[in-house]
C-alpha cells in the first residue's frame, strides 16, 4: 500500500503502525510528520498547554533498571520538600499563568496518604488549577481519597507493553498489575496519562507498536512517548540513548492512532536534542511540562543526567516557553487544558 493511503486509514493496525515507525526515506518521513501535525490541529487546535511540575521527593523504593532515582542508587542526595515549600511553588506556578500543577515524586511511601491529601485540598482551595498526581503505584484506597480531595488526573506510564521486558526492567513486576492500576484510576474518574519509553534495551519496533495499541485500548487522556536516556549509577548506565528521529516517529504515529489525546513534547526529548521540544510540537505534541522544582532540590531529581533547563532559574521558564510556542505560530493555553475526550467542570 502507498504511504499516502496508509496515512488516511482511520484505524491503523499493528502492521501499519510498524510501517510508519520504520520509515527511512526523508520525504516519506516528512509526510508522516505533516499528517500528524494536521491531526493535532484538527483535534487539539493550536493551543499548547503548560503543566507546571513540582518534583517534591526523590526518595524511591523501586528498582527500575533505567531510572536514576532507584533505591539502590546510593550516590544520589535524597530530599523531600515540605508542605509549605510545595504550596509556595504551586502559588508561583499559578502566578506564572499555568493552570495545571503536576505533583511528581519517586515511590515514596513515607510521604503518606493524609499529607498528600491535605496538600491537594489546600492547593484546590486556594488556586483555580487542575492537579495531576504522578506518584507511581499506590494503594486503591489512596487513589480514591486523593480523587475525593480534588485531584483531577493521574500520570502512570506503562513504560513498555511487552510483558517480558516489563518484568526485566522492573525486577519481576507484572505489567498486568500496572494495567489494573490504570484501569482503576480511570474507573473512579481520574483523567489518566500513560506512555512508554522509546529506545530501552532489547526493545523492538513491534514493542513500540504494541505500546501505541495499548494506549488506544486503555483510552488514555494523555500519552507520553519519550526517549530513553542512560542514567549513570543504574544497570543501564552504559546502554545507548534513544534515537531522536525514532522518538519523533513514535510521537507522530501516536497522534495519528490516538487522535484526541494530549501528547507532551517531553523534557527528555529536549535533553537529547537542543530543539527537541520544538520538533515534538511540530509532529503532534500539544503539551509542555516545565519543571518548577525549586533550588536546591531540582539538581537532585536525577531520573537521567543533564536534564534540560536544570540549571535555569524557574522564574525564567514561562517567558522562554511562551516565546518558543509563539515562534511556532501557536498559543499558550490559558485554561486548565482538561482531557479532550470529556470536558470536565
Ligand atoms: N515514580 C513515578 C514518577 C517516575 S519518574 C512513577 O513511577 O510513575 C517519571 C518517568 O520518568 C517514568 O515514568 C519513566 O518513564 C521516566 N524515566 C525514568 N528513567 C528514565 C530514563 N533513564 N530515561 C528516560 N525516561 C526515564
PDB file of N, CA and C in Angstrom, residues 256-326:
ATOM      1  N   UNK A 256      -1.506  10.097  15.225  1.00  0.00           N
ATOM      2  CA  UNK A 256      -2.401   9.604  14.172  1.00  0.00           C
ATOM      3  C   UNK A 256      -3.310   8.480  14.710  1.00  0.00           C
ATOM      4  N   UNK A 257      -2.750   7.627  15.562  1.00  0.00           N
ATOM      5  CA  UNK A 257      -3.517   6.495  16.084  1.00  0.00           C
ATOM      6  C   UNK A 257      -4.490   6.951  17.189  1.00  0.00           C
ATOM      7  N   UNK A 258      -4.021   7.831  18.066  1.00  0.00           N
ATOM      8  CA  UNK A 258      -4.807   8.152  19.271  1.00  0.00           C
ATOM      9  C   UNK A 258      -5.703   9.377  19.085  1.00  0.00           C
ATOM     10  N   UNK A 259      -5.355  10.210  18.145  1.00  0.00           N
ATOM     11  CA  UNK A 259      -6.148  11.389  17.763  1.00  0.00           C
ATOM     12  C   UNK A 259      -6.372  12.407  18.888  1.00  0.00           C
ATOM     13  N   UNK A 260      -7.451  12.231  19.700  1.00  0.00           N
ATOM     14  CA  UNK A 260      -7.825  13.299  20.638  1.00  0.00           C
ATOM     15  C   UNK A 260      -7.226  13.098  22.024  1.00  0.00           C
ATOM     16  N   UNK A 261      -5.927  12.903  22.089  1.00  0.00           N
ATOM     17  CA  UNK A 261      -5.271  12.819  23.406  1.00  0.00           C
ATOM     18  C   UNK A 261      -4.253  13.950  23.509  1.00  0.00           C
ATOM     19  N   UNK A 262      -3.881  14.262  24.739  1.00  0.00           N
ATOM     20  CA  UNK A 262      -2.781  15.210  24.928  1.00  0.00           C
ATOM     21  C   UNK A 262      -1.462  14.459  24.772  1.00  0.00           C
ATOM     22  N   UNK A 263      -0.535  15.046  24.036  1.00  0.00           N
ATOM     23  CA  UNK A 263       0.787  14.430  23.868  1.00  0.00           C
ATOM     24  C   UNK A 263       1.850  15.478  24.211  1.00  0.00           C
ATOM     25  N   UNK A 264       2.691  15.202  25.198  1.00  0.00           N
ATOM     26  CA  UNK A 264       3.716  16.187  25.557  1.00  0.00           C
ATOM     27  C   UNK A 264       4.955  16.099  24.661  1.00  0.00           C
ATOM     28  N   UNK A 265       5.561  17.269  24.453  1.00  0.00           N
ATOM     29  CA  UNK A 265       6.929  17.312  23.921  1.00  0.00           C
ATOM     30  C   UNK A 265       7.790  17.302  25.173  1.00  0.00           C
ATOM     31  N   UNK A 266       8.415  16.162  25.459  1.00  0.00           N
ATOM     32  CA  UNK A 266       8.946  15.941  26.807  1.00  0.00           C
ATOM     33  C   UNK A 266      10.287  16.629  27.054  1.00  0.00           C
ATOM     34  N   UNK A 267      10.559  16.799  28.333  1.00  0.00           N
ATOM     35  CA  UNK A 267      11.852  17.337  28.760  1.00  0.00           C
ATOM     36  C   UNK A 267      12.976  16.414  28.293  1.00  0.00           C
ATOM     37  N   UNK A 268      12.722  15.100  28.319  1.00  0.00           N
ATOM     38  CA  UNK A 268      13.758  14.147  27.879  1.00  0.00           C
ATOM     39  C   UNK A 268      14.099  14.380  26.402  1.00  0.00           C
ATOM     40  N   UNK A 269      13.093  14.676  25.597  1.00  0.00           N
ATOM     41  CA  UNK A 269      13.352  14.949  24.172  1.00  0.00           C
ATOM     42  C   UNK A 269      14.177  16.236  24.029  1.00  0.00           C
ATOM     43  N   UNK A 270      13.847  17.235  24.861  1.00  0.00           N
ATOM     44  CA  UNK A 270      14.609  18.486  24.855  1.00  0.00           C
ATOM     45  C   UNK A 270      16.032  18.296  25.374  1.00  0.00           C
ATOM     46  N   UNK A 271      16.224  17.265  26.163  1.00  0.00           N
ATOM     47  CA  UNK A 271      17.553  16.982  26.703  1.00  0.00           C
ATOM     48  C   UNK A 271      18.437  16.327  25.633  1.00  0.00           C
ATOM     49  N   UNK A 272      17.845  15.453  24.842  1.00  0.00           N
ATOM     50  CA  UNK A 272      18.623  14.749  23.808  1.00  0.00           C
ATOM     51  C   UNK A 272      18.911  15.635  22.609  1.00  0.00           C
ATOM     52  N   UNK A 273      18.049  16.616  22.378  1.00  0.00           N
ATOM     53  CA  UNK A 273      18.189  17.463  21.187  1.00  0.00           C
ATOM     54  C   UNK A 273      17.857  18.892  21.616  1.00  0.00           C
ATOM     55  N   UNK A 274      18.764  19.792  21.352  1.00  0.00           N
ATOM     56  CA  UNK A 274      18.616  21.196  21.772  1.00  0.00           C
ATOM     57  C   UNK A 274      17.225  21.748  21.408  1.00  0.00           C
ATOM     58  N   UNK A 275      16.735  21.373  20.211  1.00  0.00           N
ATOM     59  CA  UNK A 275      15.406  21.865  19.814  1.00  0.00           C
ATOM     60  C   UNK A 275      14.389  20.713  19.732  1.00  0.00           C
ATOM     61  N   UNK A 276      14.615  19.721  20.596  1.00  0.00           N
ATOM     62  CA  UNK A 276      13.745  18.539  20.592  1.00  0.00           C
ATOM     63  C   UNK A 276      12.287  18.866  20.874  1.00  0.00           C
ATOM     64  N   UNK A 277      12.063  19.772  21.822  1.00  0.00           N
ATOM     65  CA  UNK A 277      10.659  20.068  22.157  1.00  0.00           C
ATOM     66  C   UNK A 277       9.952  20.795  21.011  1.00  0.00           C
ATOM     67  N   UNK A 278      10.681  21.683  20.335  1.00  0.00           N
ATOM     68  CA  UNK A 278      10.097  22.359  19.167  1.00  0.00           C
ATOM     69  C   UNK A 278       9.757  21.312  18.099  1.00  0.00           C
ATOM     70  N   UNK A 279      10.707  20.384  17.886  1.00  0.00           N
ATOM     71  CA  UNK A 279      10.449  19.329  16.894  1.00  0.00           C
ATOM     72  C   UNK A 279       9.211  18.527  17.282  1.00  0.00           C
ATOM     73  N   UNK A 280       9.093  18.209  18.568  1.00  0.00           N
ATOM     74  CA  UNK A 280       7.948  17.438  19.048  1.00  0.00           C
ATOM     75  C   UNK A 280       6.629  18.168  18.816  1.00  0.00           C
ATOM     76  N   UNK A 281       6.639  19.484  19.077  1.00  0.00           N
ATOM     77  CA  UNK A 281       5.403  20.255  18.890  1.00  0.00           C
ATOM     78  C   UNK A 281       4.974  20.280  17.426  1.00  0.00           C
ATOM     79  N   UNK A 282       5.945  20.070  16.530  1.00  0.00           N
ATOM     80  CA  UNK A 282       5.605  20.092  15.094  1.00  0.00           C
ATOM     81  C   UNK A 282       5.131  18.739  14.577  1.00  0.00           C
ATOM     82  N   UNK A 283       5.267  17.679  15.374  1.00  0.00           N
ATOM     83  CA  UNK A 283       4.873  16.354  14.882  1.00  0.00           C
ATOM     84  C   UNK A 283       3.790  15.723  15.757  1.00  0.00           C
ATOM     85  N   UNK A 284       2.941  16.569  16.333  1.00  0.00           N
ATOM     86  CA  UNK A 284       1.789  16.002  17.039  1.00  0.00           C
ATOM     87  C   UNK A 284       1.643  16.423  18.488  1.00  0.00           C
ATOM     88  N   UNK A 285       2.697  16.939  19.113  1.00  0.00           N
ATOM     89  CA  UNK A 285       2.596  17.269  20.536  1.00  0.00           C
ATOM     90  C   UNK A 285       1.828  18.570  20.754  1.00  0.00           C
ATOM     91  N   UNK A 286       1.166  18.666  21.925  1.00  0.00           N
ATOM     92  CA  UNK A 286       0.416  19.888  22.260  1.00  0.00           C
ATOM     93  C   UNK A 286       0.565  20.271  23.732  1.00  0.00           C
ATOM     94  N   UNK A 287       1.572  19.675  24.391  1.00  0.00           N
ATOM     95  CA  UNK A 287       1.759  19.912  25.831  1.00  0.00           C
ATOM     96  C   UNK A 287       3.248  20.112  26.108  1.00  0.00           C
ATOM     97  N   UNK A 288       3.546  21.015  27.050  1.00  0.00           N
ATOM     98  CA  UNK A 288       4.915  21.083  27.580  1.00  0.00           C
ATOM     99  C   UNK A 288       4.819  21.102  29.102  1.00  0.00           C
ATOM    100  N   UNK A 289       5.750  20.401  29.722  1.00  0.00           N
ATOM    101  CA  UNK A 289       5.703  20.277  31.182  1.00  0.00           C
ATOM    102  C   UNK A 289       6.938  20.920  31.815  1.00  0.00           C
ATOM    103  N   UNK A 290       6.917  22.251  31.962  1.00  0.00           N
ATOM    104  CA  UNK A 290       8.094  22.901  32.538  1.00  0.00           C
ATOM    105  C   UNK A 290       8.307  22.519  34.000  1.00  0.00           C
ATOM    106  N   UNK A 291       9.560  22.417  34.350  1.00  0.00           N
ATOM    107  CA  UNK A 291       9.936  21.974  35.681  1.00  0.00           C
ATOM    108  C   UNK A 291      10.069  23.167  36.623  1.00  0.00           C
ATOM    109  N   UNK A 292       9.210  23.207  37.640  1.00  0.00           N
ATOM    110  CA  UNK A 292       9.251  24.311  38.601  1.00  0.00           C
ATOM    111  C   UNK A 292       9.838  23.896  39.947  1.00  0.00           C
ATOM    112  N   UNK A 293      10.432  22.702  40.007  1.00  0.00           N
ATOM    113  CA  UNK A 293      11.056  22.287  41.266  1.00  0.00           C
ATOM    114  C   UNK A 293      12.111  23.322  41.660  1.00  0.00           C
ATOM    115  N   UNK A 294      11.992  23.875  42.878  1.00  0.00           N
ATOM    116  CA  UNK A 294      12.926  24.954  43.242  1.00  0.00           C
ATOM    117  C   UNK A 294      14.336  24.441  43.555  1.00  0.00           C
ATOM    118  N   UNK A 295      15.280  25.369  43.520  1.00  0.00           N
ATOM    119  CA  UNK A 295      16.610  25.080  44.053  1.00  0.00           C
ATOM    120  C   UNK A 295      16.484  24.959  45.568  1.00  0.00           C
ATOM    121  N   UNK A 296      17.305  24.199  46.255  1.00  0.00           N
ATOM    122  CA  UNK A 296      18.419  23.421  45.723  1.00  0.00           C
ATOM    123  C   UNK A 296      18.014  22.028  45.258  1.00  0.00           C
ATOM    124  N   UNK A 297      16.701  21.732  45.251  1.00  0.00           N
ATOM    125  CA  UNK A 297      16.281  20.343  45.014  1.00  0.00           C
ATOM    126  C   UNK A 297      16.400  19.904  43.558  1.00  0.00           C
ATOM    127  N   UNK A 298      16.177  20.863  42.624  1.00  0.00           N
ATOM    128  CA  UNK A 298      15.973  20.431  41.231  1.00  0.00           C
ATOM    129  C   UNK A 298      17.129  19.634  40.643  1.00  0.00           C
ATOM    130  N   UNK A 299      18.360  19.924  41.091  1.00  0.00           N
ATOM    131  CA  UNK A 299      19.509  19.156  40.550  1.00  0.00           C
ATOM    132  C   UNK A 299      19.436  17.687  40.942  1.00  0.00           C
ATOM    133  N   UNK A 300      18.719  17.407  42.011  1.00  0.00           N
ATOM    134  CA  UNK A 300      18.757  16.038  42.542  1.00  0.00           C
ATOM    135  C   UNK A 300      17.585  15.162  42.129  1.00  0.00           C
ATOM    136  N   UNK A 301      16.698  15.691  41.294  1.00  0.00           N
ATOM    137  CA  UNK A 301      15.652  14.804  40.751  1.00  0.00           C
ATOM    138  C   UNK A 301      16.217  14.204  39.464  1.00  0.00           C
ATOM    139  N   UNK A 302      17.241  13.365  39.674  1.00  0.00           N
ATOM    140  CA  UNK A 302      18.009  12.884  38.519  1.00  0.00           C
ATOM    141  C   UNK A 302      17.520  11.545  38.008  1.00  0.00           C
ATOM    142  N   UNK A 303      16.362  11.587  37.353  1.00  0.00           N
ATOM    143  CA  UNK A 303      15.865  10.390  36.676  1.00  0.00           C
ATOM    144  C   UNK A 303      16.911   9.974  35.639  1.00  0.00           C
ATOM    145  N   UNK A 304      17.425  10.983  34.935  1.00  0.00           N
ATOM    146  CA  UNK A 304      18.529  10.805  33.968  1.00  0.00           C
ATOM    147  C   UNK A 304      19.370  12.081  34.047  1.00  0.00           C
ATOM    148  N   UNK A 305      20.600  12.063  33.504  1.00  0.00           N
ATOM    149  CA  UNK A 305      21.502  13.207  33.695  1.00  0.00           C
ATOM    150  C   UNK A 305      21.240  14.374  32.742  1.00  0.00           C
ATOM    151  N   UNK A 306      21.793  15.518  33.085  1.00  0.00           N
ATOM    152  CA  UNK A 306      21.800  16.726  32.233  1.00  0.00           C
ATOM    153  C   UNK A 306      20.417  17.148  31.774  1.00  0.00           C
ATOM    154  N   UNK A 307      19.458  17.001  32.632  1.00  0.00           N
ATOM    155  CA  UNK A 307      18.090  17.355  32.267  1.00  0.00           C
ATOM    156  C   UNK A 307      18.005  18.775  31.719  1.00  0.00           C
ATOM    157  N   UNK A 308      17.224  18.934  30.686  1.00  0.00           N
ATOM    158  CA  UNK A 308      17.018  20.236  30.046  1.00  0.00           C
ATOM    159  C   UNK A 308      16.638  21.295  31.089  1.00  0.00           C
ATOM    160  N   UNK A 309      17.267  22.453  31.027  1.00  0.00           N
ATOM    161  CA  UNK A 309      16.934  23.617  31.869  1.00  0.00           C
ATOM    162  C   UNK A 309      17.241  23.413  33.351  1.00  0.00           C
ATOM    163  N   UNK A 310      18.015  22.373  33.671  1.00  0.00           N
ATOM    164  CA  UNK A 310      18.196  22.030  35.086  1.00  0.00           C
ATOM    165  C   UNK A 310      18.876  23.152  35.866  1.00  0.00           C
ATOM    166  N   UNK A 311      19.749  23.905  35.199  1.00  0.00           N
ATOM    167  CA  UNK A 311      20.446  24.959  35.950  1.00  0.00           C
ATOM    168  C   UNK A 311      19.743  26.310  35.791  1.00  0.00           C
ATOM    169  N   UNK A 312      18.612  26.321  35.082  1.00  0.00           N
ATOM    170  CA  UNK A 312      17.893  27.584  34.918  1.00  0.00           C
ATOM    171  C   UNK A 312      17.132  27.937  36.194  1.00  0.00           C
ATOM    172  N   UNK A 313      16.878  29.217  36.334  1.00  0.00           N
ATOM    173  CA  UNK A 313      16.007  29.670  37.397  1.00  0.00           C
ATOM    174  C   UNK A 313      14.574  29.468  36.906  1.00  0.00           C
ATOM    175  N   UNK A 314      13.734  28.747  37.678  1.00  0.00           N
ATOM    176  CA  UNK A 314      12.360  28.509  37.224  1.00  0.00           C
ATOM    177  C   UNK A 314      11.616  29.799  36.879  1.00  0.00           C
ATOM    178  N   UNK A 315      12.068  30.924  37.443  1.00  0.00           N
ATOM    179  CA  UNK A 315      11.460  32.225  37.132  1.00  0.00           C
ATOM    180  C   UNK A 315      11.406  32.494  35.634  1.00  0.00           C
ATOM    181  N   UNK A 316      12.442  31.997  34.928  1.00  0.00           N
ATOM    182  CA  UNK A 316      12.577  32.342  33.514  1.00  0.00           C
ATOM    183  C   UNK A 316      11.761  31.439  32.597  1.00  0.00           C
ATOM    184  N   UNK A 317      11.263  30.319  33.134  1.00  0.00           N
ATOM    185  CA  UNK A 317      10.618  29.295  32.298  1.00  0.00           C
ATOM    186  C   UNK A 317       9.455  29.827  31.457  1.00  0.00           C
ATOM    187  N   UNK A 318       8.548  30.559  32.126  1.00  0.00           N
ATOM    188  CA  UNK A 318       7.322  30.990  31.458  1.00  0.00           C
ATOM    189  C   UNK A 318       7.596  31.773  30.193  1.00  0.00           C
ATOM    190  N   UNK A 319       8.466  32.798  30.298  1.00  0.00           N
ATOM    191  CA  UNK A 319       8.675  33.663  29.129  1.00  0.00           C
ATOM    192  C   UNK A 319       9.435  32.936  28.032  1.00  0.00           C
ATOM    193  N   UNK A 320      10.371  32.078  28.422  1.00  0.00           N
ATOM    194  CA  UNK A 320      11.150  31.324  27.436  1.00  0.00           C
ATOM    195  C   UNK A 320      10.234  30.404  26.624  1.00  0.00           C
ATOM    196  N   UNK A 321       9.335  29.702  27.328  1.00  0.00           N
ATOM    197  CA  UNK A 321       8.442  28.768  26.633  1.00  0.00           C
ATOM    198  C   UNK A 321       7.409  29.502  25.787  1.00  0.00           C
ATOM    199  N   UNK A 322       6.914  30.633  26.309  1.00  0.00           N
ATOM    200  CA  UNK A 322       5.932  31.394  25.542  1.00  0.00           C
ATOM    201  C   UNK A 322       6.546  31.814  24.205  1.00  0.00           C
ATOM    202  N   UNK A 323       7.792  32.268  24.256  1.00  0.00           N
ATOM    203  CA  UNK A 323       8.471  32.682  23.032  1.00  0.00           C
ATOM    204  C   UNK A 323       8.590  31.494  22.063  1.00  0.00           C
ATOM    205  N   UNK A 324       9.011  30.358  22.606  1.00  0.00           N
ATOM    206  CA  UNK A 324       9.167  29.169  21.753  1.00  0.00           C
ATOM    207  C   UNK A 324       7.852  28.816  21.057  1.00  0.00           C
ATOM    208  N   UNK A 325       6.772  28.846  21.835  1.00  0.00           N
ATOM    209  CA  UNK A 325       5.465  28.436  21.319  1.00  0.00           C
ATOM    210  C   UNK A 325       4.965  29.442  20.276  1.00  0.00           C
ATOM    211  N   UNK A 326       5.162  30.727  20.560  1.00  0.00           N
ATOM    212  CA  UNK A 326       4.669  31.739  19.617  1.00  0.00           C
ATOM    213  C   UNK A 326       5.486  31.769  18.327  1.00  0.00           C
TER     214      UNK A 326
END
